[in-house]
Short mmCIF file of N, CA and C in Angstrom, two decimals:
data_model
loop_
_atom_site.label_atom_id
_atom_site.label_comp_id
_atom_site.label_asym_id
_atom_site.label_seq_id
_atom_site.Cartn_x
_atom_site.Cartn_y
_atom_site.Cartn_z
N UNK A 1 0.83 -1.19 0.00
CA UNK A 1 0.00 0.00 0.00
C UNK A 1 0.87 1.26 0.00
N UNK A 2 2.00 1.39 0.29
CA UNK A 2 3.12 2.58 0.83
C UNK A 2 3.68 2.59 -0.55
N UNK A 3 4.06 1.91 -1.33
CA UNK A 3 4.53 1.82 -2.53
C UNK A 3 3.39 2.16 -3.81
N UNK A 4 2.30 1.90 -3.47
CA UNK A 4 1.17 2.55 -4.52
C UNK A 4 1.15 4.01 -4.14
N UNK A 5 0.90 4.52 -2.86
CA UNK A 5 0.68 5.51 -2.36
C UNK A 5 1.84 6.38 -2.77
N UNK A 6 3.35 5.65 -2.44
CA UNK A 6 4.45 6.63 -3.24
C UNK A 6 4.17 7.09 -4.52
N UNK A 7 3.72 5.79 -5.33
CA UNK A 7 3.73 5.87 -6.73
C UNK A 7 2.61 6.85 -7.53
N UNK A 8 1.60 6.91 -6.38
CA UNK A 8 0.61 8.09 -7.01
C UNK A 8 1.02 9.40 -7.02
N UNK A 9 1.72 9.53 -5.45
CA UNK A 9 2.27 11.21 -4.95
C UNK A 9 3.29 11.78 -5.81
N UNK A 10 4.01 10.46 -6.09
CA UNK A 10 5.37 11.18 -7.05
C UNK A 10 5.00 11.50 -8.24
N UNK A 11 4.08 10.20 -8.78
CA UNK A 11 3.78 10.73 -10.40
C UNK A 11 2.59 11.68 -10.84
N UNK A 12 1.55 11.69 -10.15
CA UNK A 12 0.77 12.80 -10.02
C UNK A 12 1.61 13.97 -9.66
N UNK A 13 1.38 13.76 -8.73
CA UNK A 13 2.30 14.87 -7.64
C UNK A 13 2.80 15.54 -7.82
N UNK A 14 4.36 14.93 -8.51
CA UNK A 14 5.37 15.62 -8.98
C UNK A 14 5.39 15.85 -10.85
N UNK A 15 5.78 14.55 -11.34
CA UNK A 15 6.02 14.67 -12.96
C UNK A 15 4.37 15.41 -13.38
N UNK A 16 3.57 14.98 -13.51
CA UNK A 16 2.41 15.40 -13.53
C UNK A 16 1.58 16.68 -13.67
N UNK A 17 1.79 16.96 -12.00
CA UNK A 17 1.71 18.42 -11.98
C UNK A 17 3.00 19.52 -12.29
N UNK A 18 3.91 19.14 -12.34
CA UNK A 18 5.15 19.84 -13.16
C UNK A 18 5.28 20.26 -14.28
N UNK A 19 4.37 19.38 -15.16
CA UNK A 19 3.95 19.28 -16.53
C UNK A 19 2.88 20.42 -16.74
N UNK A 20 1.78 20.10 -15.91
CA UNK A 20 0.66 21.09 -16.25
C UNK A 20 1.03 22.48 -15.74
N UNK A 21 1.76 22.41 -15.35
CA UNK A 21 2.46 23.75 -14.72
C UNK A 21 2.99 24.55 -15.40
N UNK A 22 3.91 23.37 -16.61
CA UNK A 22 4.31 24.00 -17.48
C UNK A 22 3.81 24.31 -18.58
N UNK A 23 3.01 23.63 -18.73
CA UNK A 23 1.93 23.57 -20.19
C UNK A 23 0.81 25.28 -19.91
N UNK A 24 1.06 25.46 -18.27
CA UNK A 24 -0.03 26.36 -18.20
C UNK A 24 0.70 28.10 -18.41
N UNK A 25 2.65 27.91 -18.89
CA UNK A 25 3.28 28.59 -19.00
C UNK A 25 3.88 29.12 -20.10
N UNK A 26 3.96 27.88 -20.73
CA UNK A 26 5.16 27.48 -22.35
C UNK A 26 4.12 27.87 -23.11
N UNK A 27 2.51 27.08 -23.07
CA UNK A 27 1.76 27.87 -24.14
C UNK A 27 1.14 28.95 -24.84
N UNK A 28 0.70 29.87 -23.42
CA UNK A 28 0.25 31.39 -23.08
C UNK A 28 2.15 32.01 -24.05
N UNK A 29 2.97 32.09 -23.56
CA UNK A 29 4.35 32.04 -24.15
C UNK A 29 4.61 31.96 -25.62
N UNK A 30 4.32 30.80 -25.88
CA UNK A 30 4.60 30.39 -27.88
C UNK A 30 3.26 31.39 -28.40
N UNK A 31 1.85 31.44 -27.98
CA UNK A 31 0.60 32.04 -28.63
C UNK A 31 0.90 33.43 -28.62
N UNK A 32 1.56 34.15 -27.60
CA UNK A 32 2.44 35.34 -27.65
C UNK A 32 3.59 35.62 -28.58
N UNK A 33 4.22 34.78 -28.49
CA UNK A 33 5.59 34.78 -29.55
C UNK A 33 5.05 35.36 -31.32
N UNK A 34 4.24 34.06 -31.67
CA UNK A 34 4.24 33.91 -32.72
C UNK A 34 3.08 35.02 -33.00
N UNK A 35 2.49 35.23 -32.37
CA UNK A 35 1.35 36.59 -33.06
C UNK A 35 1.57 37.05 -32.84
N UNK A 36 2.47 38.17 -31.43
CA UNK A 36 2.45 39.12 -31.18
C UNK A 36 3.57 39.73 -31.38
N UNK A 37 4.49 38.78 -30.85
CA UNK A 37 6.07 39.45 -30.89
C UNK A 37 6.39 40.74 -31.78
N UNK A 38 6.00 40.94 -33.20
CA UNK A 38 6.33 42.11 -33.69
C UNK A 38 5.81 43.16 -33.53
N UNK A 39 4.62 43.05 -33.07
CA UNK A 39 3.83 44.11 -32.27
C UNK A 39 4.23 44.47 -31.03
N UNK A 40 5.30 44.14 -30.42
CA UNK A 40 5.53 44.52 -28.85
C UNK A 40 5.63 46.04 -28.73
N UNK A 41 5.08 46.70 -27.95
CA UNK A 41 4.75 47.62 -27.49
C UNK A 41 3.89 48.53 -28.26
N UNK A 42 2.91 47.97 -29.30
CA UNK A 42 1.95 48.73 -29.85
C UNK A 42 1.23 48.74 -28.61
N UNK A 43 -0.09 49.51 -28.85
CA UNK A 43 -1.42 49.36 -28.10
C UNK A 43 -2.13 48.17 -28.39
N UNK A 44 -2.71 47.75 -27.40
CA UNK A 44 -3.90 46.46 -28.16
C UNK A 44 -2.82 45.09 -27.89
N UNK A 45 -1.86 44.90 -27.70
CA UNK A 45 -0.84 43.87 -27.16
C UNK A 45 -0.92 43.20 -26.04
N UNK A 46 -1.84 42.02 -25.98
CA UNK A 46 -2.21 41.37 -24.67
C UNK A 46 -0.74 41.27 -24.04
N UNK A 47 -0.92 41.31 -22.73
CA UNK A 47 -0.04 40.53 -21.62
C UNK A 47 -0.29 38.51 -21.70
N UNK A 48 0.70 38.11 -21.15
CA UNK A 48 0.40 36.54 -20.86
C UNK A 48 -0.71 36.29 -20.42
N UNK A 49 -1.11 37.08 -19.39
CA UNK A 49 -1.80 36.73 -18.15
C UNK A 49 -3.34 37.00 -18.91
N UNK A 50 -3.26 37.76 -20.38
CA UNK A 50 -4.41 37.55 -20.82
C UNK A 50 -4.85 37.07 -21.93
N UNK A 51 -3.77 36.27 -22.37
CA UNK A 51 -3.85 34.82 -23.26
C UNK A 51 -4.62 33.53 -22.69
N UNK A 52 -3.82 33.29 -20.78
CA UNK A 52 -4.47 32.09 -20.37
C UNK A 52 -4.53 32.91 -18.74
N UNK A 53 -5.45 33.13 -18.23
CA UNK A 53 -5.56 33.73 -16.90
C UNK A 53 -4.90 32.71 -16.24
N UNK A 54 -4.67 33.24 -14.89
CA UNK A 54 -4.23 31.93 -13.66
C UNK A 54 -5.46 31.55 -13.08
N UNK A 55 -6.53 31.99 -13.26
CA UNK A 55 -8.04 31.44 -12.46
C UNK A 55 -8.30 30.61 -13.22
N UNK A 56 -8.15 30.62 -14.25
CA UNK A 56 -7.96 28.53 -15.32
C UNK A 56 -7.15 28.04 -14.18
N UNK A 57 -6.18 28.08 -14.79
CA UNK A 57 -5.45 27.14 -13.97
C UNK A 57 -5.37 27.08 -12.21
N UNK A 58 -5.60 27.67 -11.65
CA UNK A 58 -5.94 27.54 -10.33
C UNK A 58 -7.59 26.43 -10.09
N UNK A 59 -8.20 26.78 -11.15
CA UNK A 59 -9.41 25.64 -11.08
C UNK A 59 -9.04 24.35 -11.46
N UNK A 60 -8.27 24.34 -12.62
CA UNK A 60 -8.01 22.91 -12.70
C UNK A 60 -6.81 22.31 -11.74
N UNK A 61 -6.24 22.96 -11.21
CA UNK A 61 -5.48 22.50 -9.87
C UNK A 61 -6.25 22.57 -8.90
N UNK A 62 -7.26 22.72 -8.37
CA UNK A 62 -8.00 22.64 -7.29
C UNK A 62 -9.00 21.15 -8.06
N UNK A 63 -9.52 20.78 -8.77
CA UNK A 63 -9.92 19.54 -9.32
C UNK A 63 -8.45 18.60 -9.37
N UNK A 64 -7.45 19.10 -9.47
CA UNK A 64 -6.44 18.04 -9.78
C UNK A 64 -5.79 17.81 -8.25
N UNK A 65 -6.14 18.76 -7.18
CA UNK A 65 -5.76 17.82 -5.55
C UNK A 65 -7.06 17.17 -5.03
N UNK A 66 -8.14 17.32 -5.64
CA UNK A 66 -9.14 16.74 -5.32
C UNK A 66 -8.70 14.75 -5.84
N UNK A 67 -8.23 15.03 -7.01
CA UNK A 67 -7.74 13.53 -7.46
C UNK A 67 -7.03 12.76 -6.06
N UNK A 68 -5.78 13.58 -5.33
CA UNK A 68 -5.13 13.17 -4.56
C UNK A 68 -6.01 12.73 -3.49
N UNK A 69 -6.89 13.48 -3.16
CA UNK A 69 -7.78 13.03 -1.92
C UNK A 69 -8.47 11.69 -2.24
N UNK A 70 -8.49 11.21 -3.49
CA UNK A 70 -9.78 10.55 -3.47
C UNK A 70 -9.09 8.91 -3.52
N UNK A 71 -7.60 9.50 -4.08
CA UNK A 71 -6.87 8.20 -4.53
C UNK A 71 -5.77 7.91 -3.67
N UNK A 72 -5.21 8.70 -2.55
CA UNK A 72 -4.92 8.20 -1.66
C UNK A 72 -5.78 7.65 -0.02
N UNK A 73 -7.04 8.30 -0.63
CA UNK A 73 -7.83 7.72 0.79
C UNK A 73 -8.31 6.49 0.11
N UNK A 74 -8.39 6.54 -1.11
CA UNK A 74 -8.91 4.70 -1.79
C UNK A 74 -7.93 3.64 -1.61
N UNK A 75 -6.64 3.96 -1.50
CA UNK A 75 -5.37 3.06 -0.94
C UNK A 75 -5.48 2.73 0.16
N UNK A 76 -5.83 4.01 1.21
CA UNK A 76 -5.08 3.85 2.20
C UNK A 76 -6.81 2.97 3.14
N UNK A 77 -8.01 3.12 2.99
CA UNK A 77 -8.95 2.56 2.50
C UNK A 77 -9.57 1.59 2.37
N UNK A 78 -8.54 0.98 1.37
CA UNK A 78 -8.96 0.05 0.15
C UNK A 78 -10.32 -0.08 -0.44
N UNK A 79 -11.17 1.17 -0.65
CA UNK A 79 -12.11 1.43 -1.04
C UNK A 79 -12.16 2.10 -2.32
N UNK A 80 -12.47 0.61 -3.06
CA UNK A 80 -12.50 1.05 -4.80
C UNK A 80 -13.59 1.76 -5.59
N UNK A 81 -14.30 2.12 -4.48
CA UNK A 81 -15.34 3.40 -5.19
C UNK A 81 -14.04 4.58 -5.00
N UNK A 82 -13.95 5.15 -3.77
CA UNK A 82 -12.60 5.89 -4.00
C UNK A 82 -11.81 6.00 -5.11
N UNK A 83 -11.49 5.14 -5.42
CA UNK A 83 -10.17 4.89 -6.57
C UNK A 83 -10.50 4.97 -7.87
N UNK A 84 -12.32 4.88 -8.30
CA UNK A 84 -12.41 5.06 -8.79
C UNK A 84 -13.26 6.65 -9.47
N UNK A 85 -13.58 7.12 -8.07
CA UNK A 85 -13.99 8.53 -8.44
C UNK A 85 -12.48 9.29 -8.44
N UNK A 86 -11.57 9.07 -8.18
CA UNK A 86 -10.02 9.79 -8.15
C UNK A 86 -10.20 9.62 -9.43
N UNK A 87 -10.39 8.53 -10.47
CA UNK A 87 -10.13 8.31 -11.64
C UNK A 87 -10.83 9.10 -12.69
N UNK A 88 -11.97 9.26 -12.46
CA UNK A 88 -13.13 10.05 -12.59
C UNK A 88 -12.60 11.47 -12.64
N UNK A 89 -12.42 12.11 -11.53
CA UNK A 89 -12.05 13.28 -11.24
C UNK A 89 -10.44 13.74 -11.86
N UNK A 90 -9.57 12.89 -12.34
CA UNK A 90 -8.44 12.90 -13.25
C UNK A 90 -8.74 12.92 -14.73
N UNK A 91 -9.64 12.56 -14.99
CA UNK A 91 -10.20 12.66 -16.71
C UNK A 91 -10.82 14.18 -16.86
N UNK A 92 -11.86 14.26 -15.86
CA UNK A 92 -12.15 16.19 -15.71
C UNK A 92 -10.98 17.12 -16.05
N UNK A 93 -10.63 16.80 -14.69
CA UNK A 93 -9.14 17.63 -14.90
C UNK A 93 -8.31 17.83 -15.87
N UNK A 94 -7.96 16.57 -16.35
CA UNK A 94 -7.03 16.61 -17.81
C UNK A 94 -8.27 17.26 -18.90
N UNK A 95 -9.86 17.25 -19.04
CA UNK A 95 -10.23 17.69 -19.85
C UNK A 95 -10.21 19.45 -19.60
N UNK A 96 -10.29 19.61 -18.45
CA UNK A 96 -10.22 21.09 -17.94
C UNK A 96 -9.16 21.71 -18.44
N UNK A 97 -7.63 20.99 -18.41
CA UNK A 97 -6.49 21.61 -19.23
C UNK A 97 -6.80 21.60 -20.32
N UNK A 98 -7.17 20.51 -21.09
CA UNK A 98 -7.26 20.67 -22.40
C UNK A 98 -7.93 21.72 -23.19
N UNK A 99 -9.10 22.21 -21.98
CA UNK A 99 -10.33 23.15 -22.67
C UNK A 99 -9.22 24.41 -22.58
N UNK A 100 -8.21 24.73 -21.36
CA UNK A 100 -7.80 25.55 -21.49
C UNK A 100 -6.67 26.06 -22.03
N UNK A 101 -6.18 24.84 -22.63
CA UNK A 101 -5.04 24.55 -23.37
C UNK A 101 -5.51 25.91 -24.43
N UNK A 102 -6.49 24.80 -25.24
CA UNK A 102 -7.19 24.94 -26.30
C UNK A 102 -7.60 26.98 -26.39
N UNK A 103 -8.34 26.72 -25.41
CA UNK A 103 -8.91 28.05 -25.48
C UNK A 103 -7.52 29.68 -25.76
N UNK A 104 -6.42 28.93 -25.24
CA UNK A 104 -5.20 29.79 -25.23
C UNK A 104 -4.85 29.74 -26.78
N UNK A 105 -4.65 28.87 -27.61
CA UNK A 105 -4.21 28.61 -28.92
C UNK A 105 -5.07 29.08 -29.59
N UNK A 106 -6.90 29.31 -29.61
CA UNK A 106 -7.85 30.18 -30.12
C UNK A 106 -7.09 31.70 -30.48
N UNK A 107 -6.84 32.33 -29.27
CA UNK A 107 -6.91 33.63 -28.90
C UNK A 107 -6.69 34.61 -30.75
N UNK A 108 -7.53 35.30 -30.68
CA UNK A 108 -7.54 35.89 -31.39
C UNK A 108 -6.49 36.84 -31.38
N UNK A 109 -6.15 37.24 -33.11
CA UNK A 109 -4.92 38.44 -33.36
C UNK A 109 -4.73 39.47 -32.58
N UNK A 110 -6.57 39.86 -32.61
CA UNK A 110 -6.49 41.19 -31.89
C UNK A 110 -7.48 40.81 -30.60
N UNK A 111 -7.14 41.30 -29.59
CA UNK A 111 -7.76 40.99 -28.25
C UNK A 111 -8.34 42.61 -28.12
#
């Protein structure tokens, strides 16, 4: 059970959320680069922060420690309804990035 429980914390946990962390950084970043960059310092030149807000991503990290709750109390537990609403609640989440992935790569020329 200590060895599943490692194995969720580290790879969720760590690789996981490290990733979406970065995905919620590198992309707001490249959607800037490539449309805007020659425009830097016209008027009308979004900031990062209004390519992909942080209240996205603060929601889908608040759904993505909800995963942790559900899948280390299903271990620790052994209650496979648990384990399987963690599972449940990890497909949201990853769709929640995706919507907001997505919604960042939309952004129109002109904001």
């Amino acid at each position: 059970t200590f060895l599943f429980l490692f194995g969720i914390l580290f790879l969720l946990g760590f690789a996981l959320s490290i990733t979406h962390g970065m995905l919620y950084k590198i992309v707001p970043f490249l959607v800037w680069f490539h449309r805007f960059s020659s425009k830097a310092g016209q008027p009308g030149v979004p900031f990062l922060k209004d390519i992909l807000p942080d209240t996205y991503a603060r929601r889908q990290w608040q759904l993505f420690l909800a995963v942790f709750v559900f899948l280390a109390a299903g271990l620790v537990l052994q209650s496979d309804l648990c384990v399987r609403l963690g599972g449940g609640i990890l497909v949201l989440s990853s769709g929640l990035l995706l919507r907001n992935i997505s919604q960042a790569i939309r952004t129109p020329d002109k904001l």
